[in-house]
PDB file of C-alpha atoms in Angstrom:
ATOM      1  CA  MET C   1      87.394 104.576 124.805  1.00 79.00           C
ATOM      2  CA  GLU C   2      88.931 101.092 125.006  1.00 84.00           C
ATOM      3  CA  GLU C   3      85.466  99.540 124.883  1.00 87.00           C
ATOM      4  CA  THR C   4      84.653 101.578 121.772  1.00 92.00           C
ATOM      5  CA  ARG C   5      87.858 100.398 120.082  1.00 88.00           C
ATOM      6  CA  THR C   6      87.012  96.793 120.901  1.00 91.00           C
ATOM      7  CA  VAL C   7      83.531  97.147 119.414  1.00 93.00           C
ATOM      8  CA  ILE C   8      84.922  98.761 116.239  1.00 90.00           C
ATOM      9  CA  PHE C   9      87.523  96.013 115.756  1.00 90.00           C
ATOM     10  CA  ASP C  10      84.939  93.310 116.382  1.00 93.00           C
ATOM     11  CA  LEU C  11      82.693  94.868 113.730  1.00 94.00           C
ATOM     12  CA  MET C  12      85.574  95.052 111.258  1.00 95.00           C
ATOM     13  CA  ARG C  13      86.653  91.474 111.947  1.00 94.00           C
ATOM     14  CA  GLY C  14      83.135  90.120 111.534  1.00 95.00           C
ATOM     15  CA  SER C  15      82.179  92.136 108.466  1.00 96.00           C
ATOM     16  CA  GLN C  16      81.457  90.243 105.257  1.00 96.00           C
ATOM     17  CA  ALA C  17      83.136  93.095 103.372  1.00 96.00           C
ATOM     18  CA  PRO C  18      86.901  92.550 102.939  1.00 97.00           C
ATOM     19  CA  ILE C  19      88.644  95.087 105.206  1.00 98.00           C
ATOM     20  CA  SER C  20      92.391  95.611 105.573  1.00 98.00           C
ATOM     21  CA  VAL C  21      94.936  98.090 106.891  1.00 98.00           C
ATOM     22  CA  PHE C  22      98.392  98.588 105.325  1.00 98.00           C
ATOM     23  CA  ASP C  23     101.254 100.574 106.856  1.00 96.00           C
ATOM     24  CA  ASP C  24     103.283 103.283 105.128  1.00 92.00           C
ATOM     25  CA  GLN C  25     105.545 100.612 103.593  1.00 92.00           C
ATOM     26  CA  ASP C  26     102.434  98.915 102.149  1.00 95.00           C
ATOM     27  CA  ARG C  27     102.709  95.893 104.423  1.00 97.00           C
ATOM     28  CA  LEU C  28      99.497  94.289 105.678  1.00 98.00           C
ATOM     29  CA  ARG C  29      98.941  95.044 109.379  1.00 98.00           C
ATOM     30  CA  PHE C  30      95.279  94.038 109.780  1.00 98.00           C
ATOM     31  CA  ALA C  31      92.862  91.985 107.696  1.00 98.00           C
ATOM     32  CA  ASN C  32      89.516  90.454 108.527  1.00 97.00           C
ATOM     33  CA  ASP C  33      88.530  86.933 107.518  1.00 97.00           C
ATOM     34  CA  ALA C  34      86.687  88.172 104.425  1.00 97.00           C
ATOM     35  CA  PHE C  35      89.828  89.874 103.108  1.00 98.00           C
ATOM     36  CA  ARG C  36      92.028  86.850 103.815  1.00 97.00           C
ATOM     37  CA  ALA C  37      89.553  84.550 102.083  1.00 96.00           C
ATOM     38  CA  THR C  38      89.318  86.829  99.043  1.00 96.00           C
ATOM     39  CA  PHE C  39      93.094  86.980  98.607  1.00 96.00           C
ATOM     40  CA  ASP C  40      93.900  83.469  99.907  1.00 95.00           C
ATOM     41  CA  LEU C  41      95.989  84.580 102.898  1.00 96.00           C
ATOM     42  CA  ALA C  42      96.811  82.565 105.998  1.00 96.00           C
ATOM     43  CA  ALA C  43      95.567  83.947 109.314  1.00 95.00           C
ATOM     44  CA  ASP C  44      99.085  84.942 110.429  1.00 95.00           C
ATOM     45  CA  ALA C  45     100.364  86.236 107.055  1.00 96.00           C
ATOM     46  CA  HIS C  46     101.425  89.886 106.796  1.00 97.00           C
ATOM     47  CA  PRO C  47     102.835  90.308 103.270  1.00 97.00           C
ATOM     48  CA  THR C  48     103.209  93.518 101.326  1.00 97.00           C
ATOM     49  CA  TRP C  49     100.486  94.454  98.875  1.00 97.00           C
ATOM     50  CA  ALA C  50     102.859  93.724  95.973  1.00 95.00           C
ATOM     51  CA  GLU C  51     103.516  90.238  97.373  1.00 97.00           C
ATOM     52  CA  ILE C  52      99.762  89.616  97.651  1.00 97.00           C
ATOM     53  CA  MET C  53      99.199  90.666  94.051  1.00 97.00           C
ATOM     54  CA  ARG C  54     102.116  88.565  92.746  1.00 96.00           C
ATOM     55  CA  SER C  55     100.993  85.480  94.657  1.00 95.00           C
ATOM     56  CA  ASN C  56      97.404  85.889  93.469  1.00 94.00           C
ATOM     57  CA  TRP C  57      98.514  86.417  89.872  1.00 94.00           C
ATOM     58  CA  LEU C  58     100.617  83.257  89.937  1.00 93.00           C
ATOM     59  CA  GLY C  59      97.761  81.314  91.527  1.00 91.00           C
ATOM     60  CA  THR C  60      95.038  82.817  89.298  1.00 90.00           C
ATOM     61  CA  ARG C  61      93.004  84.106  92.220  1.00 91.00           C
ATOM     62  CA  GLY C  62      92.133  87.429  93.846  1.00 93.00           C
ATOM     63  CA  THR C  63      92.203  90.463  91.566  1.00 94.00           C
ATOM     64  CA  ALA C  64      91.705  89.687  87.878  1.00 92.00           C
ATOM     65  CA  ILE C  65      94.874  90.918  86.158  1.00 91.00           C
ATOM     66  CA  THR C  66      94.422  90.810  82.403  1.00 84.00           C
ATOM     67  CA  SER C  67      97.744  92.412  81.459  1.00 85.00           C
ATOM     68  CA  ALA C  68     100.222  90.090  79.733  1.00 86.00           C
ATOM     69  CA  ASP C  69     103.050  91.906  81.557  1.00 90.00           C
ATOM     70  CA  PHE C  70     102.474  91.534  85.304  1.00 94.00           C
ATOM     71  CA  GLU C  71     105.487  93.648  86.329  1.00 92.00           C
ATOM     72  CA  LYS C  72     104.305  96.559  84.197  1.00 90.00           C
ATOM     73  CA  TRP C  73     100.812  96.210  85.666  1.00 93.00           C
ATOM     74  CA  LEU C  74     102.272  96.187  89.189  1.00 94.00           C
ATOM     75  CA  THR C  75     104.432  99.268  88.575  1.00 92.00           C
ATOM     76  CA  SER C  76     101.439 101.132  87.164  1.00 90.00           C
ATOM     77  CA  ALA C  77      99.176 100.096  90.046  1.00 92.00           C
ATOM     78  CA  GLN C  78     101.770 101.109  92.642  1.00 91.00           C
ATOM     79  CA  SER C  79     102.125 104.533  91.023  1.00 89.00           C
ATOM     80  CA  ARG C  80      98.440 105.183  91.845  1.00 89.00           C
ATOM     81  CA  ARG C  81      98.000 103.234  95.060  1.00 92.00           C
ATOM     82  CA  GLY C  82      97.622 105.421  98.145  1.00 90.00           C
ATOM     83  CA  LYS C  83      98.586 108.638  96.365  1.00 89.00           C
ATOM     84  CA  GLU C  84      95.292 110.357  97.261  1.00 89.00           C
ATOM     85  CA  SER C  85      93.804 110.846 100.730  1.00 91.00           C
ATOM     86  CA  PHE C  86      90.746 108.986  99.430  1.00 94.00           C
ATOM     87  CA  ARG C  87      90.208 106.968  96.277  1.00 93.00           C
ATOM     88  CA  GLY C  88      87.407 104.724  95.062  1.00 92.00           C
ATOM     89  CA  PHE C  89      87.498 102.382  92.072  1.00 90.00           C
ATOM     90  CA  GLU C  90      85.969  99.182  90.729  1.00 89.00           C
ATOM     91  CA  ALA C  91      87.839  95.885  90.461  1.00 90.00           C
ATOM     92  CA  ASP C  92      87.062  92.581  88.773  1.00 89.00           C
ATOM     93  CA  MET C  93      87.938  89.413  90.691  1.00 93.00           C
ATOM     94  CA  GLN C  94      88.987  85.985  89.438  1.00 93.00           C
ATOM     95  CA  ASP C  95      85.904  84.338  90.971  1.00 91.00           C
ATOM     96  CA  GLY C  96      83.588  86.557  88.922  1.00 89.00           C
ATOM     97  CA  LYS C  97      82.775  89.043  91.671  1.00 91.00           C
ATOM     98  CA  TRP C  98      82.947  92.783  91.086  1.00 90.00           C
ATOM     99  CA  PHE C  99      84.118  94.980  93.976  1.00 93.00           C
ATOM    100  CA  TRP C 100      83.924  98.685  94.758  1.00 93.00           C
ATOM    101  CA  MET C 101      87.263  99.355  96.463  1.00 95.00           C
ATOM    102  CA  THR C 102      88.059 102.361  98.656  1.00 97.00           C
ATOM    103  CA  GLU C 103      91.435 103.550  99.969  1.00 97.00           C
ATOM    104  CA  THR C 104      91.609 106.018 102.872  1.00 97.00           C
ATOM    105  CA  VAL C 105      95.122 107.262 103.683  1.00 95.00           C
ATOM    106  CA  GLY C 106      96.012 108.812 107.035  1.00 93.00           C
ATOM    107  CA  PRO C 107      98.627 111.535 107.647  1.00 88.00           C
ATOM    108  CA  ASN C 108     101.143 108.845 108.680  1.00 89.00           C
ATOM    109  CA  GLY C 109     100.765 106.983 105.364  1.00 91.00           C
ATOM    110  CA  TRP C 110      98.773 104.069 106.780  1.00 96.00           C
ATOM    111  CA  MET C 111      95.840 103.049 104.604  1.00 97.00           C
ATOM    112  CA  LEU C 112      92.400 101.586 105.310  1.00 98.00           C
ATOM    113  CA  CYS C 113      91.018  99.499 102.437  1.00 98.00           C
ATOM    114  CA  ILE C 114      87.387  98.377 102.202  1.00 98.00           C
ATOM    115  CA  ALA C 115      85.844  96.327  99.394  1.00 96.00           C
ATOM    116  CA  VAL C 116      82.101  96.048  98.752  1.00 94.00           C
ATOM    117  CA  ASP C 117      80.596  93.398  96.468  1.00 93.00           C
ATOM    118  CA  ILE C 118      78.667  95.184  93.692  1.00 90.00           C
ATOM    119  CA  SER C 119      78.324  92.169  91.401  1.00 87.00           C
ATOM    120  CA  THR C 120      74.560  92.636  91.137  1.00 80.00           C
ATOM    121  CA  LEU C 121      74.857  95.998  89.364  1.00 76.00           C
ATOM    122  CA  ALA C 122      73.789  96.048  85.711  1.00 58.00           C
ATOM    123  CA  CYS C 123      76.571  94.715  83.479  1.00 66.00           C
ATOM    124  CA  ALA C 124      76.058  97.394  80.826  1.00 62.00           C
ATOM    125  CA  ASP C 125      76.540 100.192  83.359  1.00 70.00           C
ATOM    126  CA  ARG C 126      79.516  98.386  84.831  1.00 68.00           C
ATOM    127  CA  ASP C 127      81.236  98.061  81.460  1.00 70.00           C
ATOM    128  CA  LEU C 128      80.730 101.768  80.766  1.00 70.00           C
ATOM    129  CA  ARG C 129      82.284 102.722  84.094  1.00 71.00           C
ATOM    130  CA  TYR C 130      85.163 100.307  83.537  1.00 69.00           C
ATOM    131  CA  ASP C 131      85.912 101.851  80.139  1.00 72.00           C
ATOM    132  CA  ARG C 132      85.757 105.309  81.707  1.00 72.00           C
ATOM    133  CA  ASP C 133      88.208 104.299  84.448  1.00 73.00           C
ATOM    134  CA  LEU C 134      90.612 102.825  81.882  1.00 70.00           C
ATOM    135  CA  ALA C 135      90.543 106.051  79.862  1.00 71.00           C
ATOM    136  CA  LEU C 136      91.153 108.164  82.963  1.00 73.00           C
ATOM    137  CA  ARG C 137      94.019 105.918  84.045  1.00 73.00           C
ATOM    138  CA  ALA C 138      95.613 106.102  80.592  1.00 75.00           C
ATOM    139  CA  SER C 139      95.473 109.906  80.668  1.00 82.00           C
ATOM    140  CA  ARG C 140      97.622 109.939  83.814  1.00 85.00           C
ATOM    141  CA  THR C 141     100.008 107.055  83.089  1.00 91.00           C
ATOM    142  CA  ASP C 142     103.172 106.854  81.005  1.00 94.00           C
ATOM    143  CA  GLU C 143     102.418 104.245  78.355  1.00 91.00           C
ATOM    144  CA  LEU C 144     105.886 102.687  78.175  1.00 94.00           C
ATOM    145  CA  THR C 145     106.838 102.432  81.846  1.00 94.00           C
ATOM    146  CA  GLY C 146     103.444 102.293  83.547  1.00 91.00           C
ATOM    147  CA  ILE C 147     104.383 104.981  86.103  1.00 94.00           C
ATOM    148  CA  ALA C 148     102.832 108.434  86.464  1.00 94.00           C
ATOM    149  CA  ASN C 149     103.153 110.648  83.406  1.00 95.00           C
ATOM    150  CA  ARG C 150     104.228 114.296  83.406  1.00 95.00           C
ATOM    151  CA  ARG C 151     100.700 115.542  84.036  1.00 94.00           C
ATOM    152  CA  GLN C 152     100.163 113.429  87.130  1.00 93.00           C
ATOM    153  CA  VAL C 153     103.538 113.924  88.793  1.00 96.00           C
ATOM    154  CA  MET C 154     103.432 117.683  88.130  1.00 96.00           C
ATOM    155  CA  GLU C 155     100.064 117.781  89.894  1.00 94.00           C
ATOM    156  CA  LYS C 156     101.769 116.173  92.887  1.00 94.00           C
ATOM    157  CA  LEU C 157     104.494 118.820  92.763  1.00 96.00           C
ATOM    158  CA  ASP C 158     101.817 121.533  92.701  1.00 96.00           C
ATOM    159  CA  GLU C 159     100.172 119.906  95.741  1.00 94.00           C
ATOM    160  CA  LEU C 160     103.505 119.874  97.569  1.00 94.00           C
ATOM    161  CA  ILE C 161     104.025 123.572  96.832  1.00 94.00           C
ATOM    162  CA  SER C 162     100.489 124.638  97.749  1.00 92.00           C
ATOM    163  CA  GLY C 163     100.537 122.576 100.946  1.00 88.00           C
ATOM    164  CA  ASN C 164     103.396 124.663 102.388  1.00 81.00           C
ATOM    165  CA  ALA C 165     104.560 121.651 104.427  1.00 84.00           C
ATOM    166  CA  GLY C 166     107.938 121.429 102.723  1.00 89.00           C
ATOM    167  CA  GLY C 167     109.838 118.444 101.389  1.00 95.00           C
ATOM    168  CA  CYS C 168     112.240 117.638  98.570  1.00 98.00           C
ATOM    169  CA  ILE C 169     112.073 117.056  94.837  1.00 98.00           C
ATOM    170  CA  ALA C 170     114.617 115.387  92.574  1.00 98.00           C
ATOM    171  CA  VAL C 171     115.076 115.427  88.805  1.00 98.00           C
ATOM    172  CA  PHE C 172     116.730 112.322  87.308  1.00 98.00           C
ATOM    173  CA  ASP C 173     118.388 112.028  83.914  1.00 97.00           C
ATOM    174  CA  LEU C 174     119.712 108.674  82.697  1.00 97.00           C
ATOM    175  CA  ASP C 175     123.349 108.994  81.658  1.00 96.00           C
ATOM    176  CA  HIS C 176     124.488 108.456  78.055  1.00 95.00           C
ATOM    177  CA  PHE C 177     120.989 107.409  77.012  1.00 95.00           C
ATOM    178  CA  LYS C 178     121.563 108.163  73.331  1.00 94.00           C
ATOM    179  CA  SER C 179     124.596 105.885  73.424  1.00 94.00           C
ATOM    180  CA  ILE C 180     122.485 103.182  75.110  1.00 93.00           C
ATOM    181  CA  ASN C 181     119.950 103.413  72.286  1.00 92.00           C
ATOM    182  CA  ASP C 182     122.717 103.293  69.685  1.00 92.00           C
ATOM    183  CA  THR C 183     124.351 100.261  71.322  1.00 90.00           C
ATOM    184  CA  LEU C 184     121.332  98.219  72.407  1.00 90.00           C
ATOM    185  CA  GLY C 185     118.737  99.504  69.972  1.00 91.00           C
ATOM    186  CA  HIS C 186     115.438 101.117  70.913  1.00 90.00           C
ATOM    187  CA  ALA C 187     114.184  97.900  72.513  1.00 91.00           C
ATOM    188  CA  GLY C 188     117.218  97.939  74.806  1.00 91.00           C
ATOM    189  CA  GLY C 189     116.666 101.612  75.564  1.00 94.00           C
ATOM    190  CA  ASP C 190     113.043 100.893  76.449  1.00 94.00           C
ATOM    191  CA  ALA C 191     114.188  98.054  78.723  1.00 93.00           C
ATOM    192  CA  VAL C 192     116.432 100.501  80.598  1.00 94.00           C
ATOM    193  CA  LEU C 193     113.597 103.034  81.034  1.00 96.00           C
ATOM    194  CA  ILE C 194     111.261 100.308  82.285  1.00 95.00           C
ATOM    195  CA  ASP C 195     113.894  98.845  84.618  1.00 93.00           C
ATOM    196  CA  PHE C 196     114.691 102.244  86.129  1.00 95.00           C
ATOM    197  CA  SER C 197     110.998 103.029  86.607  1.00 95.00           C
ATOM    198  CA  ARG C 198     110.389  99.732  88.398  1.00 92.00           C
ATOM    199  CA  ARG C 199     113.394 100.054  90.681  1.00 91.00           C
ATOM    200  CA  VAL C 200     112.506 103.568  91.824  1.00 93.00           C
ATOM    201  CA  SER C 201     108.789 102.745  92.109  1.00 91.00           C
ATOM    202  CA  GLY C 202     109.677  99.860  94.393  1.00 86.00           C
ATOM    203  CA  ALA C 203     111.560 102.214  96.723  1.00 87.00           C
ATOM    204  CA  VAL C 204     109.135 105.134  97.029  1.00 88.00           C
ATOM    205  CA  ARG C 205     106.965 105.572 100.099  1.00 88.00           C
ATOM    206  CA  ARG C 206     103.205 105.895  99.931  1.00 88.00           C
ATOM    207  CA  THR C 207     103.439 109.665 100.355  1.00 89.00           C
ATOM    208  CA  ASP C 208     105.981 110.032  97.513  1.00 94.00           C
ATOM    209  CA  SER C 209     105.267 110.406  93.802  1.00 95.00           C
ATOM    210  CA  PHE C 210     107.480 109.398  90.895  1.00 96.00           C
ATOM    211  CA  GLY C 211     106.859 109.996  87.215  1.00 96.00           C
ATOM    212  CA  ARG C 212     108.414 110.305  83.794  1.00 97.00           C
ATOM    213  CA  ILE C 213     108.444 113.897  82.567  1.00 96.00           C
ATOM    214  CA  GLY C 214     109.997 113.313  79.154  1.00 94.00           C
ATOM    215  CA  GLY C 215     112.471 111.091  77.333  1.00 94.00           C
ATOM    216  CA  GLU C 216     114.963 109.838  79.898  1.00 97.00           C
ATOM    217  CA  GLU C 217     113.968 112.436  82.524  1.00 98.00           C
ATOM    218  CA  PHE C 218     112.040 111.643  85.706  1.00 98.00           C
ATOM    219  CA  LEU C 219     110.690 113.633  88.651  1.00 98.00           C
ATOM    220  CA  PHE C 220     110.583 112.382  92.252  1.00 98.00           C
ATOM    221  CA  VAL C 221     108.359 114.294  94.717  1.00 97.00           C
ATOM    222  CA  MET C 222     109.008 113.646  98.433  1.00 96.00           C
ATOM    223  CA  PRO C 223     106.669 115.572 100.767  1.00 94.00           C
ATOM    224  CA  GLN C 224     107.759 116.328 104.335  1.00 92.00           C
ATOM    225  CA  THR C 225     111.139 114.697 103.793  1.00 94.00           C
ATOM    226  CA  PRO C 226     114.356 116.137 105.296  1.00 95.00           C
ATOM    227  CA  ILE C 227     117.129 116.634 102.754  1.00 96.00           C
ATOM    228  CA  GLU C 228     119.408 114.164 104.574  1.00 97.00           C
ATOM    229  CA  LYS C 229     116.830 111.386 104.303  1.00 95.00           C
ATOM    230  CA  ALA C 230     116.159 112.175 100.641  1.00 96.00           C
ATOM    231  CA  LEU C 231     119.888 112.135  99.832  1.00 97.00           C
ATOM    232  CA  ALA C 232     120.306 108.766 101.559  1.00 96.00           C
ATOM    233  CA  LEU C 233     117.441 107.299  99.523  1.00 94.00           C
ATOM    234  CA  LEU C 234     118.904 108.594  96.258  1.00 96.00           C
ATOM    235  CA  GLU C 235     122.303 107.136  97.116  1.00 95.00           C
ATOM    236  CA  CYS C 236     120.705 103.735  97.803  1.00 93.00           C
ATOM    237  CA  LEU C 237     119.017 103.897  94.400  1.00 92.00           C
ATOM    238  CA  ARG C 238     122.293 104.871  92.734  1.00 92.00           C
ATOM    239  CA  GLN C 239     124.070 101.890  94.269  1.00 90.00           C
ATOM    240  CA  ASP C 240     121.179  99.530  93.450  1.00 88.00           C
ATOM    241  CA  LEU C 241     121.641 100.109  89.723  1.00 86.00           C
ATOM    242  CA  ARG C 242     125.004  98.374  89.960  1.00 80.00           C
ATOM    243  CA  ALA C 243     123.398  95.134  91.167  1.00 80.00           C
ATOM    244  CA  ARG C 244     122.100  93.670  87.908  1.00 80.00           C
ATOM    245  CA  SER C 245     121.627  94.277  84.207  1.00 83.00           C
ATOM    246  CA  PRO C 246     118.194  95.220  82.823  1.00 85.00           C
ATOM    247  CA  VAL C 247     119.053  93.419  79.579  1.00 80.00           C
ATOM    248  CA  PRO C 248     119.208  89.598  79.992  1.00 81.00           C
ATOM    249  CA  GLU C 249     121.243  89.246  76.791  1.00 80.00           C
ATOM    250  CA  ARG C 250     123.892  91.599  78.241  1.00 85.00           C
ATOM    251  CA  PRO C 251     124.551  90.515  81.848  1.00 86.00           C
ATOM    252  CA  ASP C 252     127.621  92.762  81.940  1.00 88.00           C
ATOM    253  CA  PHE C 253     125.652  95.901  81.028  1.00 89.00           C
ATOM    254  CA  ARG C 254     125.030  98.590  83.646  1.00 90.00           C
ATOM    255  CA  TYR C 255     123.673 102.111  83.460  1.00 93.00           C
ATOM    256  CA  THR C 256     123.775 105.147  85.741  1.00 94.00           C
ATOM    257  CA  PHE C 257     121.829 108.313  86.394  1.00 96.00           C
ATOM    258  CA  SER C 258     122.531 111.903  87.322  1.00 97.00           C
ATOM    259  CA  VAL C 259     120.172 113.606  89.744  1.00 98.00           C
ATOM    260  CA  GLY C 260     119.584 117.091  91.066  1.00 98.00           C
ATOM    261  CA  ILE C 261     117.780 117.565  94.357  1.00 98.00           C
ATOM    262  CA  THR C 262     116.406 120.606  96.130  1.00 98.00           C
ATOM    263  CA  GLU C 263     114.438 121.362  99.260  1.00 97.00           C
ATOM    264  CA  VAL C 264     110.976 122.861  98.892  1.00 96.00           C
ATOM    265  CA  THR C 265     110.144 125.390 101.592  1.00 90.00           C
ATOM    266  CA  PRO C 266     106.989 127.379 102.445  1.00 88.00           C
ATOM    267  CA  GLY C 267     106.514 130.198  99.950  1.00 90.00           C
ATOM    268  CA  ASP C 268     108.353 128.343  97.170  1.00 93.00           C
ATOM    269  CA  SER C 269     106.903 128.163  93.657  1.00 95.00           C
ATOM    270  CA  THR C 270     106.575 125.205  91.318  1.00 95.00           C
ATOM    271  CA  HIS C 271     108.681 126.902  88.657  1.00 95.00           C
ATOM    272  CA  ALA C 272     111.455 127.933  91.061  1.00 96.00           C
ATOM    273  CA  ALA C 273     111.723 124.533  92.749  1.00 97.00           C
ATOM    274  CA  LEU C 274     111.715 122.611  89.477  1.00 97.00           C
ATOM    275  CA  SER C 275     114.287 124.987  87.973  1.00 97.00           C
ATOM    276  CA  ARG C 276     116.643 124.480  90.927  1.00 98.00           C
ATOM    277  CA  ALA C 277     116.391 120.691  90.727  1.00 98.00           C
ATOM    278  CA  ASP C 278     116.810 120.752  86.958  1.00 97.00           C
ATOM    279  CA  SER C 279     119.889 123.007  87.200  1.00 98.00           C
ATOM    280  CA  ALA C 280     121.397 120.720  89.844  1.00 98.00           C
ATOM    281  CA  CYS C 281     120.793 117.726  87.563  1.00 98.00           C
ATOM    282  CA  TYR C 282     122.574 119.573  84.753  1.00 97.00           C
ATOM    283  CA  GLN C 283     125.517 120.208  87.097  1.00 97.00           C
ATOM    284  CA  ALA C 284     125.620 116.505  87.982  1.00 97.00           C
ATOM    285  CA  LYS C 285     125.934 115.617  84.301  1.00 95.00           C
ATOM    286  CA  LYS C 286     128.410 118.403  83.613  1.00 95.00           C
ATOM    287  CA  THR C 287     130.727 117.347  86.446  1.00 95.00           C
ATOM    288  CA  GLY C 288     131.019 113.685  85.495  1.00 93.00           C
ATOM    289  CA  ARG C 289     127.567 112.022  85.687  1.00 93.00           C
ATOM    290  CA  ASP C 290     126.582 109.147  88.009  1.00 94.00           C
ATOM    291  CA  ARG C 291     126.258 111.542  90.914  1.00 95.00           C
ATOM    292  CA  ILE C 292     123.860 113.520  93.088  1.00 97.00           C
ATOM    293  CA  VAL C 293     124.020 117.318  93.258  1.00 97.00           C
ATOM    294  CA  LYS C 294     122.074 119.361  95.800  1.00 97.00           C
ATOM    295  CA  ALA C 295     120.837 122.800  94.770  1.00 92.00           C
TER     296      ALA C 295
END
């Protein structure tokens, strides 16, 4: 068995295809020379995927990121990354290469990534597939925040229910949002929605899903997560909002959220679980806001 492992690792290390493995926190744990060359990484570097993308964007190398708003692009990409047991997609690179990327996620949240150079494929066919992928992505992404939209995050809730493995879900509602819009204008309100989406997206695990389900409401799906762990994560998020203002022109401005959380158990239904979390969120707002209520 050990000999087989050695052979497999030697093959992966020597492959001309970029190969990498990321842990459940999306930190690089293994990368062959081809991957490190593609993304300009030192031999002993083990950054997170987000750090790789940010460094490459600043250095105009690696993945070709055409969005004018890098942070929005990153939030959107993270909302899709590793959320399926297997995913394949095409990616344009800064050096002109075109890769077919695959992500294979294990039960522990670790992910194997393999890229294959498909630059020789006909450009016309490639452009058609790229347009198709953009349209599919748009149908599952909230346009303002870049995170999952209602359709996508509800699908993840359905998967949690049908899987019968249990977990937790939470419904967020930003406090006094109408007042925020009245005070800061719609641009300020949008900045708050975007800021909140980015902060939560940066805290979710690979197995979690987070999306906007309407207005200032959001849904957080946490499979196989004990209620104590979920509550601790929500409290960390609640405290994090006090750290800085999302509006540069108003450094003194802060906002809060109310959240309802419930456990999902085998035999539960989507409607029942969502109703419990929603009712708990309503109780959080009714009893003073800026708090977490467990159903």
